[in-house]
mmCIF file of C-alpha atoms and ligand atoms in Angstrom:
data_model
loop_
_atom_site.group_PDB
_atom_site.id
_atom_site.type_symbol
_atom_site.label_atom_id
_atom_site.label_comp_id
_atom_site.label_asym_id
_atom_site.label_seq_id
_atom_site.Cartn_x
_atom_site.Cartn_y
_atom_site.Cartn_z
ATOM 1 C CA UNK A 26 -1.405 18.266 -14.782
ATOM 2 C CA UNK A 27 -4.419 17.981 -17.070
ATOM 3 C CA UNK A 28 -6.387 15.712 -14.749
ATOM 4 C CA UNK A 29 -8.896 17.400 -12.496
ATOM 5 C CA UNK A 30 -9.902 16.085 -9.123
ATOM 6 C CA UNK A 31 -13.471 14.985 -8.430
ATOM 7 C CA UNK A 32 -13.966 16.333 -4.908
ATOM 8 C CA UNK A 33 -15.971 14.322 -2.385
ATOM 9 C CA UNK A 34 -18.695 17.000 -2.330
ATOM 10 C CA UNK A 35 -19.083 16.789 -6.118
ATOM 11 C CA UNK A 36 -18.928 12.999 -6.298
ATOM 12 C CA UNK A 37 -22.104 11.142 -7.249
ATOM 13 C CA UNK A 38 -20.995 7.597 -6.441
ATOM 14 C CA UNK A 39 -23.643 5.729 -8.467
ATOM 15 C CA UNK A 40 -22.976 7.865 -11.514
ATOM 16 C CA UNK A 41 -19.216 7.551 -11.035
ATOM 17 C CA UNK A 42 -19.470 3.762 -10.840
ATOM 18 C CA UNK A 43 -21.633 3.544 -13.961
ATOM 19 C CA UNK A 44 -19.272 5.821 -15.888
ATOM 20 C CA UNK A 45 -16.140 3.904 -14.880
ATOM 21 C CA UNK A 46 -17.714 0.538 -15.648
ATOM 22 C CA UNK A 47 -18.625 1.836 -19.095
ATOM 23 C CA UNK A 48 -15.144 3.257 -19.649
ATOM 24 C CA UNK A 49 -13.472 -0.022 -18.692
ATOM 25 C CA UNK A 50 -15.816 -1.933 -21.039
ATOM 26 C CA UNK A 51 -15.074 0.445 -23.900
ATOM 27 C CA UNK A 52 -11.325 0.324 -23.342
ATOM 28 C CA UNK A 53 -11.039 -3.442 -23.011
ATOM 29 C CA UNK A 54 -13.597 -4.290 -25.698
ATOM 30 C CA UNK A 55 -13.815 -8.062 -25.908
ATOM 31 C CA UNK A 56 -10.263 -8.473 -24.596
ATOM 32 C CA UNK A 57 -8.924 -9.617 -21.243
ATOM 33 C CA UNK A 58 -7.648 -7.562 -18.319
ATOM 34 C CA UNK A 59 -5.656 -8.251 -15.214
ATOM 35 C CA UNK A 60 -5.297 -6.430 -11.907
ATOM 36 C CA UNK A 61 -3.364 -6.713 -8.690
ATOM 37 C CA UNK A 62 -5.352 -6.597 -5.482
ATOM 38 C CA UNK A 63 -3.438 -5.669 -2.339
ATOM 39 C CA UNK A 64 -6.420 -5.384 -0.005
ATOM 40 C CA UNK A 65 -6.162 -1.622 0.221
ATOM 41 C CA UNK A 66 -9.219 0.451 -0.509
ATOM 42 C CA UNK A 67 -7.964 1.714 -3.905
ATOM 43 C CA UNK A 68 -7.177 -1.667 -5.422
ATOM 44 C CA UNK A 69 -10.331 -3.157 -3.856
ATOM 45 C CA UNK A 70 -12.513 -0.537 -5.537
ATOM 46 C CA UNK A 71 -10.754 -1.086 -8.853
ATOM 47 C CA UNK A 72 -11.259 -4.846 -8.528
ATOM 48 C CA UNK A 73 -14.995 -4.470 -8.057
ATOM 49 C CA UNK A 74 -15.348 -1.886 -10.836
ATOM 50 C CA UNK A 75 -13.409 -4.214 -13.119
ATOM 51 C CA UNK A 76 -15.519 -7.225 -12.231
ATOM 52 C CA UNK A 77 -18.723 -5.286 -12.807
ATOM 53 C CA UNK A 78 -17.408 -4.276 -16.201
ATOM 54 C CA UNK A 79 -15.737 -7.484 -17.347
ATOM 55 C CA UNK A 80 -16.844 -10.351 -15.105
ATOM 56 C CA UNK A 81 -14.567 -13.356 -15.623
ATOM 57 C CA UNK A 82 -12.570 -11.507 -18.286
ATOM 58 C CA UNK A 83 -10.762 -9.780 -15.425
ATOM 59 C CA UNK A 84 -8.103 -11.858 -13.703
ATOM 60 C CA UNK A 85 -7.421 -10.580 -10.191
ATOM 61 C CA UNK A 86 -4.085 -11.469 -8.599
ATOM 62 C CA UNK A 87 -2.631 -10.996 -5.157
ATOM 63 C CA UNK A 88 1.117 -10.693 -5.641
ATOM 64 C CA UNK A 89 2.928 -12.412 -2.811
ATOM 65 C CA UNK A 90 5.868 -10.044 -2.574
ATOM 66 C CA UNK A 91 6.834 -11.143 0.941
ATOM 67 C CA UNK A 92 6.309 -7.559 2.104
ATOM 68 C CA UNK A 93 2.671 -7.768 3.195
ATOM 69 C CA UNK A 94 1.226 -7.625 6.679
ATOM 70 C CA UNK A 95 0.497 -10.645 8.838
ATOM 71 C CA UNK A 96 -2.425 -12.729 7.553
ATOM 72 C CA UNK A 97 -3.012 -10.369 4.619
ATOM 73 C CA UNK A 98 -3.301 -12.892 1.732
ATOM 74 C CA UNK A 99 -5.807 -15.046 3.664
ATOM 75 C CA UNK A 100 -7.809 -11.969 4.657
ATOM 76 C CA UNK A 101 -8.009 -10.599 1.119
ATOM 77 C CA UNK A 102 -8.759 -13.906 -0.598
ATOM 78 C CA UNK A 103 -11.468 -14.743 1.988
ATOM 79 C CA UNK A 104 -13.130 -11.347 1.851
ATOM 80 C CA UNK A 105 -13.310 -11.218 -1.946
ATOM 81 C CA UNK A 106 -14.498 -14.807 -2.177
ATOM 82 C CA UNK A 107 -17.460 -13.775 -0.024
ATOM 83 C CA UNK A 108 -18.088 -10.991 -2.548
ATOM 84 C CA UNK A 109 -17.986 -13.499 -5.392
ATOM 85 C CA UNK A 110 -14.525 -12.594 -6.713
ATOM 86 C CA UNK A 111 -11.827 -15.257 -6.962
ATOM 87 C CA UNK A 112 -8.343 -13.957 -6.231
ATOM 88 C CA UNK A 113 -5.305 -15.800 -7.538
ATOM 89 C CA UNK A 114 -2.182 -15.903 -5.348
ATOM 90 C CA UNK A 115 1.013 -15.278 -7.328
ATOM 91 C CA UNK A 116 4.184 -16.319 -5.473
ATOM 92 C CA UNK A 117 7.006 -13.825 -6.094
ATOM 93 C CA UNK A 118 8.785 -13.426 -2.731
ATOM 94 C CA UNK A 119 12.170 -14.590 -3.975
ATOM 95 C CA UNK A 120 12.165 -12.124 -6.868
ATOM 96 C CA UNK A 121 11.374 -9.154 -4.632
ATOM 97 C CA UNK A 122 13.969 -10.030 -1.998
ATOM 98 C CA UNK A 123 16.710 -10.653 -4.504
ATOM 99 C CA UNK A 124 16.000 -7.291 -6.191
ATOM 100 C CA UNK A 125 16.122 -5.565 -2.801
ATOM 101 C CA UNK A 126 19.316 -7.256 -1.600
ATOM 102 C CA UNK A 127 22.060 -4.779 -0.781
ATOM 103 C CA UNK A 128 19.919 -1.671 -1.465
ATOM 104 C CA UNK A 129 19.689 1.024 1.207
ATOM 105 C CA UNK A 130 18.764 4.161 -0.725
ATOM 106 C CA UNK A 131 14.981 4.826 -0.478
ATOM 107 C CA UNK A 132 14.478 5.658 -4.149
ATOM 108 C CA UNK A 133 16.552 2.693 -5.277
ATOM 109 C CA UNK A 134 14.434 0.423 -3.090
ATOM 110 C CA UNK A 135 11.209 1.853 -4.535
ATOM 111 C CA UNK A 136 12.619 1.552 -8.010
ATOM 112 C CA UNK A 137 13.508 -2.097 -7.498
ATOM 113 C CA UNK A 138 9.987 -2.869 -6.287
ATOM 114 C CA UNK A 139 8.437 -1.069 -9.254
ATOM 115 C CA UNK A 140 10.628 -2.959 -11.710
ATOM 116 C CA UNK A 141 9.960 -6.381 -10.242
ATOM 117 C CA UNK A 142 6.246 -5.670 -9.989
ATOM 118 C CA UNK A 143 5.596 -4.265 -13.475
ATOM 119 C CA UNK A 144 8.347 -5.698 -15.591
ATOM 120 C CA UNK A 145 9.020 -9.097 -14.091
ATOM 121 C CA UNK A 146 5.859 -10.280 -12.362
ATOM 122 C CA UNK A 147 3.222 -8.553 -14.505
ATOM 123 C CA UNK A 148 5.308 -8.837 -17.628
ATOM 124 C CA UNK A 149 5.317 -12.595 -17.110
ATOM 125 C CA UNK A 150 1.613 -12.857 -16.309
ATOM 126 C CA UNK A 151 0.851 -10.889 -19.460
ATOM 127 C CA UNK A 152 3.229 -12.894 -21.643
ATOM 128 C CA UNK A 153 1.782 -16.163 -20.354
ATOM 129 C CA UNK A 154 -1.838 -15.013 -20.549
ATOM 130 C CA UNK A 155 -3.790 -12.976 -23.027
ATOM 131 C CA UNK A 156 -4.545 -9.887 -20.915
ATOM 132 C CA UNK A 157 -3.569 -6.656 -22.624
ATOM 133 C CA UNK A 158 -4.926 -4.281 -20.005
ATOM 134 C CA UNK A 159 -3.802 -3.686 -16.448
ATOM 135 C CA UNK A 160 -6.327 -2.058 -14.126
ATOM 136 C CA UNK A 161 -4.717 -0.230 -11.238
ATOM 137 C CA UNK A 162 -5.696 1.947 -8.312
ATOM 138 C CA UNK A 163 -3.522 5.036 -8.826
ATOM 139 C CA UNK A 164 -5.253 7.921 -7.049
ATOM 140 C CA UNK A 165 -5.073 11.683 -7.338
ATOM 141 C CA UNK A 166 -2.642 12.083 -4.425
ATOM 142 C CA UNK A 167 -0.197 9.589 -5.945
ATOM 143 C CA UNK A 168 -0.067 11.691 -9.098
ATOM 144 C CA UNK A 169 0.266 14.977 -7.238
ATOM 145 C CA UNK A 170 3.088 13.844 -4.965
ATOM 146 C CA UNK A 171 4.985 12.273 -7.808
ATOM 147 C CA UNK A 172 4.695 15.391 -9.943
ATOM 148 C CA UNK A 173 5.740 17.548 -6.988
ATOM 149 C CA UNK A 174 8.861 15.389 -6.773
ATOM 150 C CA UNK A 175 8.263 14.431 -3.139
ATOM 151 C CA UNK A 176 8.287 10.707 -3.594
ATOM 152 C CA UNK A 177 7.966 8.574 -6.639
ATOM 153 C CA UNK A 178 4.900 6.537 -5.837
ATOM 154 C CA UNK A 179 5.581 3.007 -6.946
ATOM 155 C CA UNK A 180 2.587 2.840 -9.244
ATOM 156 C CA UNK A 181 3.446 5.782 -11.472
ATOM 157 C CA UNK A 182 5.181 4.466 -14.531
ATOM 158 C CA UNK A 183 5.577 7.618 -16.613
ATOM 159 C CA UNK A 184 7.953 9.165 -14.086
ATOM 160 C CA UNK A 185 10.199 6.187 -14.560
ATOM 161 C CA UNK A 186 10.203 6.817 -18.278
ATOM 162 C CA UNK A 187 8.232 3.628 -18.798
ATOM 163 C CA UNK A 188 5.610 3.296 -21.520
ATOM 164 C CA UNK A 189 3.885 0.079 -20.400
ATOM 165 C CA UNK A 190 2.357 -0.530 -23.814
ATOM 166 C CA UNK A 191 5.745 -0.415 -25.479
ATOM 167 C CA UNK A 192 7.819 -2.066 -22.786
ATOM 168 C CA UNK A 193 5.507 -4.685 -21.328
ATOM 169 C CA UNK A 194 2.794 -5.075 -23.926
ATOM 170 C CA UNK A 195 -0.136 -3.892 -21.832
ATOM 171 C CA UNK A 196 -2.113 -0.700 -21.360
ATOM 172 C CA UNK A 197 -2.781 0.719 -17.904
ATOM 173 C CA UNK A 198 -6.315 1.792 -16.944
ATOM 174 C CA UNK A 199 -6.690 3.905 -13.768
ATOM 175 C CA UNK A 200 -10.369 4.200 -12.785
ATOM 176 C CA UNK A 201 -9.876 6.148 -9.504
ATOM 177 C CA UNK A 202 -7.164 8.505 -10.678
ATOM 178 C CA UNK A 203 -9.374 11.581 -10.213
ATOM 179 C CA UNK A 204 -10.269 10.717 -6.621
ATOM 180 C CA UNK A 205 -8.499 11.225 -3.334
ATOM 181 C CA UNK A 206 -8.836 8.677 -0.572
ATOM 182 C CA UNK A 207 -11.961 10.162 1.021
ATOM 183 C CA UNK A 208 -13.816 9.940 -2.283
ATOM 184 C CA UNK A 209 -12.472 6.423 -2.963
ATOM 185 C CA UNK A 210 -13.954 5.355 0.390
ATOM 186 C CA UNK A 211 -17.363 6.726 -0.623
ATOM 187 C CA UNK A 212 -17.219 4.703 -3.847
ATOM 188 C CA UNK A 213 -16.109 1.632 -1.863
ATOM 189 C CA UNK A 214 -19.236 1.796 0.295
ATOM 190 C CA UNK A 215 -21.450 2.388 -2.732
ATOM 191 C CA UNK A 216 -19.966 -0.747 -4.311
ATOM 192 C CA UNK A 217 -20.967 -2.748 -1.246
ATOM 193 C CA UNK A 218 -17.506 -3.252 0.224
ATOM 194 C CA UNK A 219 -17.764 -3.848 3.974
ATOM 195 C CA UNK A 220 -17.042 -0.864 6.253
ATOM 196 C CA UNK A 221 -13.978 -2.578 7.687
ATOM 197 C CA UNK A 222 -12.415 -2.454 4.233
ATOM 198 C CA UNK A 223 -13.843 0.894 3.100
ATOM 199 C CA UNK A 224 -12.457 2.490 6.279
ATOM 200 C CA UNK A 225 -9.107 0.708 6.241
ATOM 201 C CA UNK A 226 -6.181 3.041 6.900
ATOM 202 C CA UNK A 227 -3.959 3.564 3.851
ATOM 203 C CA UNK A 228 -1.132 1.123 3.283
ATOM 204 C CA UNK A 229 1.705 1.936 0.886
ATOM 205 C CA UNK A 230 2.271 0.142 -2.404
ATOM 206 C CA UNK A 231 5.848 -0.857 -1.469
ATOM 207 C CA UNK A 232 4.212 -2.365 1.621
ATOM 208 C CA UNK A 233 6.433 -3.081 4.632
ATOM 209 C CA UNK A 234 9.514 -2.180 2.569
ATOM 210 C CA UNK A 235 8.419 1.442 3.056
ATOM 211 C CA UNK A 236 8.900 0.842 6.777
ATOM 212 C CA UNK A 237 12.327 -0.743 6.854
ATOM 213 C CA UNK A 238 15.140 1.812 6.910
ATOM 214 C CA UNK A 239 18.226 0.329 5.294
ATOM 215 C CA UNK A 240 18.360 -3.058 3.633
ATOM 216 C CA UNK A 241 15.064 -4.918 3.227
ATOM 217 C CA UNK A 242 15.675 -8.561 4.087
ATOM 218 C CA UNK A 243 13.210 -11.302 4.999
ATOM 219 C CA UNK A 244 14.392 -11.121 8.621
ATOM 220 C CA UNK A 245 14.012 -7.359 8.905
ATOM 221 C CA UNK A 246 10.579 -7.453 7.261
ATOM 222 C CA UNK A 247 9.525 -10.131 9.754
ATOM 223 C CA UNK A 248 10.428 -7.782 12.613
ATOM 224 C CA UNK A 249 8.513 -4.832 11.230
ATOM 225 C CA UNK A 250 5.587 -7.140 10.415
ATOM 226 C CA UNK A 251 5.334 -8.248 14.026
ATOM 227 C CA UNK A 252 5.613 -4.676 15.330
ATOM 228 C CA UNK A 253 2.984 -3.558 12.794
ATOM 229 C CA UNK A 254 0.555 -6.218 13.981
ATOM 230 C CA UNK A 255 0.944 -4.977 17.559
ATOM 231 C CA UNK A 256 0.516 -1.295 16.625
ATOM 232 C CA UNK A 257 -2.506 -2.031 14.422
ATOM 233 C CA UNK A 258 -4.133 -4.116 17.130
ATOM 234 C CA UNK A 259 -3.551 -1.598 19.909
ATOM 235 C CA UNK A 260 -4.686 1.380 17.817
ATOM 236 C CA UNK A 261 -7.538 -0.301 15.913
ATOM 237 C CA UNK A 262 -10.221 1.767 17.634
ATOM 238 C CA UNK A 263 -8.553 5.171 17.247
ATOM 239 C CA UNK A 264 -10.015 7.396 14.548
ATOM 240 C CA UNK A 265 -6.478 8.273 13.373
ATOM 241 C CA UNK A 266 -5.774 8.497 9.630
ATOM 242 C CA UNK A 267 -2.933 5.964 9.675
ATOM 243 C CA UNK A 268 -0.667 4.207 12.174
ATOM 244 C CA UNK A 269 2.471 2.210 11.616
ATOM 245 C CA UNK A 270 5.770 0.879 12.887
ATOM 246 C CA UNK A 271 9.175 1.526 11.362
ATOM 247 C CA UNK A 272 12.391 -0.418 11.857
ATOM 248 C CA UNK A 273 15.508 1.707 12.210
ATOM 249 C CA UNK A 274 18.874 0.769 10.826
ATOM 250 C CA UNK A 275 20.875 1.991 13.829
ATOM 251 C CA UNK A 276 21.182 -0.106 16.919
ATOM 252 C CA UNK A 277 21.165 1.186 20.481
ATOM 253 C CA UNK A 278 22.360 -0.180 23.765
ATOM 254 C CA UNK A 279 19.620 -1.723 25.830
ATOM 255 C CA UNK A 280 19.426 -3.954 28.827
ATOM 256 C CA UNK A 281 17.573 -7.218 29.138
ATOM 257 C CA UNK A 282 17.679 -9.695 32.006
ATOM 258 C CA UNK A 283 20.446 -7.655 33.576
ATOM 259 C CA UNK A 284 22.633 -7.895 30.476
ATOM 260 C CA UNK A 285 23.663 -5.391 27.875
ATOM 261 C CA UNK A 286 21.852 -5.898 24.573
ATOM 262 C CA UNK A 287 22.888 -3.846 21.537
ATOM 263 C CA UNK A 288 19.461 -4.050 19.991
ATOM 264 C CA UNK A 289 16.955 -2.755 17.471
ATOM 265 C CA UNK A 290 14.838 0.388 17.530
ATOM 266 C CA UNK A 291 11.246 0.677 16.368
ATOM 267 C CA UNK A 292 9.593 4.014 15.679
ATOM 268 C CA UNK A 293 5.804 4.133 16.114
ATOM 269 C CA UNK A 294 3.862 6.713 14.118
ATOM 270 C CA UNK A 295 0.195 7.630 14.326
ATOM 271 C CA UNK A 296 -1.196 10.365 12.094
ATOM 272 C CA UNK A 297 -4.088 12.769 12.056
ATOM 273 C CA UNK A 298 -4.629 13.802 8.460
ATOM 274 C CA UNK A 299 -7.356 14.087 5.873
ATOM 275 C CA UNK A 300 -5.478 13.574 2.626
ATOM 276 C CA UNK A 301 -1.942 12.397 3.557
ATOM 277 C CA UNK A 302 -0.472 15.589 2.107
ATOM 278 C CA UNK A 303 -0.112 17.067 5.567
ATOM 279 C CA UNK A 304 -0.349 15.386 8.919
ATOM 280 C CA UNK A 305 0.124 15.838 12.622
ATOM 281 C CA UNK A 306 0.978 13.197 15.193
ATOM 282 C CA UNK A 307 -2.054 11.979 17.116
ATOM 283 C CA UNK A 308 -1.979 12.929 20.807
ATOM 284 C CA UNK A 309 -2.301 9.370 22.002
ATOM 285 C CA UNK A 310 -2.800 8.748 25.721
ATOM 286 C CA UNK A 311 0.483 7.873 27.379
ATOM 287 C CA UNK A 312 -0.940 4.592 28.700
ATOM 288 C CA UNK A 313 -1.559 3.489 25.112
ATOM 289 C CA UNK A 314 2.022 4.320 24.096
ATOM 290 C CA UNK A 315 3.268 2.579 27.195
ATOM 291 C CA UNK A 316 1.369 -0.601 26.327
ATOM 292 C CA UNK A 317 2.630 -0.547 22.726
ATOM 293 C CA UNK A 318 6.241 -0.122 23.886
ATOM 294 C CA UNK A 319 5.866 -2.922 26.422
ATOM 295 C CA UNK A 320 4.401 -5.309 23.874
ATOM 296 C CA UNK A 321 6.933 -4.535 21.120
ATOM 297 C CA UNK A 322 9.977 -4.888 23.373
ATOM 298 C CA UNK A 323 8.446 -7.949 25.038
ATOM 299 C CA UNK A 324 7.258 -9.778 21.912
ATOM 300 C CA UNK A 325 9.471 -8.749 18.991
ATOM 301 C CA UNK A 326 12.892 -10.392 19.226
ATOM 302 C CA UNK A 327 15.844 -8.028 19.510
ATOM 303 C CA UNK A 328 13.939 -4.754 19.951
ATOM 304 C CA UNK A 329 15.173 -2.745 22.943
ATOM 305 C CA UNK A 330 13.855 0.726 22.114
ATOM 306 C CA UNK A 331 10.503 2.093 20.956
ATOM 307 C CA UNK A 332 10.019 5.764 20.089
ATOM 308 C CA UNK A 333 6.908 7.740 19.137
ATOM 309 C CA UNK A 334 7.233 10.187 16.248
ATOM 310 C CA UNK A 335 6.175 13.683 17.332
ATOM 311 C CA UNK A 336 6.972 15.431 14.057
ATOM 312 C CA UNK A 337 4.364 16.816 11.673
ATOM 313 C CA UNK A 338 4.314 16.249 7.908
ATOM 314 C CA UNK A 339 6.005 18.318 6.549
ATOM 315 C CA UNK A 340 8.916 18.058 7.230
ATOM 316 C CA UNK A 341 8.359 14.399 8.138
ATOM 317 C CA UNK A 342 6.596 12.115 5.681
ATOM 318 C CA UNK A 343 4.051 9.533 6.800
ATOM 319 C CA UNK A 344 6.217 6.550 5.909
ATOM 320 C CA UNK A 345 9.950 6.491 6.558
ATOM 321 C CA UNK A 346 11.326 5.404 3.210
HETATM 322 P P1 XMP B 4 4.235 9.736 2.586
HETATM 323 O O1 XMP B 4 5.131 8.777 3.260
HETATM 324 O O2 XMP B 4 4.706 10.134 1.223
HETATM 325 O O3 XMP B 4 2.886 8.981 2.351
HETATM 326 O O4 XMP B 4 3.926 10.944 3.432
HETATM 327 C C1 XMP B 4 1.688 9.573 1.902
HETATM 328 C C2 XMP B 4 0.632 8.498 1.827
HETATM 329 O O5 XMP B 4 0.902 7.634 0.746
HETATM 330 C C3 XMP B 4 1.187 6.308 1.211
HETATM 331 N N1 XMP B 4 2.355 5.892 0.451
HETATM 332 C C4 XMP B 4 2.287 5.189 -0.670
HETATM 333 N N2 XMP B 4 1.237 4.644 -1.298
HETATM 334 N N3 XMP B 4 2.670 3.814 -2.968
HETATM 335 C C5 XMP B 4 1.437 3.948 -2.442
HETATM 336 O O6 XMP B 4 0.490 3.400 -3.003
HETATM 337 C C6 XMP B 4 3.775 4.321 -2.400
HETATM 338 O O7 XMP B 4 4.878 4.199 -2.908
HETATM 339 C C7 XMP B 4 3.571 5.048 -1.179
HETATM 340 N N4 XMP B 4 4.391 5.688 -0.346
HETATM 341 C C8 XMP B 4 3.628 6.203 0.642
HETATM 342 C C9 XMP B 4 1.454 6.428 2.680
HETATM 343 O O8 XMP B 4 1.143 5.240 3.373
HETATM 344 C C10 XMP B 4 0.582 7.598 3.059
HETATM 345 O O9 XMP B 4 -0.765 7.217 3.270
#
């Protein structure tokens, strides 16, 4: 790896911002660029850097892949509008779900999402528009984990043998590629992003598909979305690194209203970590776990079992897929 990390202690946020803005300007020249905003801290930082550099010559899109959390498009569009950035919603749910139909292997699922995202959705936006540059929020950890062969992060094209310039007609610019999450958060605050966004727990590129074991269907995503909303609400004040809900493929026998119900299982995970490379499960109070289990089994249709992951990473990973 020829890239070197800029560590949080060496980061001078104002200087970093000025340098990246200049680099984006130089690269794009008088052309047009496009970027996808998911509402995570990485893509939010890239959006603001890009707008500082290019103003209206950057088109910012929120790709509606059908895999996002509850209320996410409204939240992202509203927040960026208040910051003076218009975000365009791009409907693409049907394309993502048809590419995911029948797939159960984790890497195949990730691959399908990457293809639809870069080749189909962005390929089309680029063909229809005049943007020749894609700004994206790849960070240092994404690169490291992909190179280590742990998981192919969805946003790394080279590992897929894809040259975006050749295959899709656009160049990729990665302004935060030398930063890990902690440093990206420092830049986010320096750019004036609100704390609620700068401090947002990480959320994976493949979105809720990274939390559905087995086939990713609209119905199964809806279940994990509801469980996620409950977990995020109940754990919103914990200082944990990340917390999530996973839908298992196996069913288990449960009992509801005195009847046998062969139902669904949700795994709750809450992580203490600094960089996502290693993690330990947070020692949550039992009353908190109890409330989460009660709400998920009471509110999410078909769920009869809730477990709490007590395994460290490694050998676990943070997500399940
Ligand atoms: P894992 O599950 O590999 O996750 O222990 C490490 C961190 O990365 C996030 N994650 C992803 N982020 N694209 C991303 O942008 C992905 O494909 C992806 N997979 C996992 C995960 O949420 C955790 O913070």
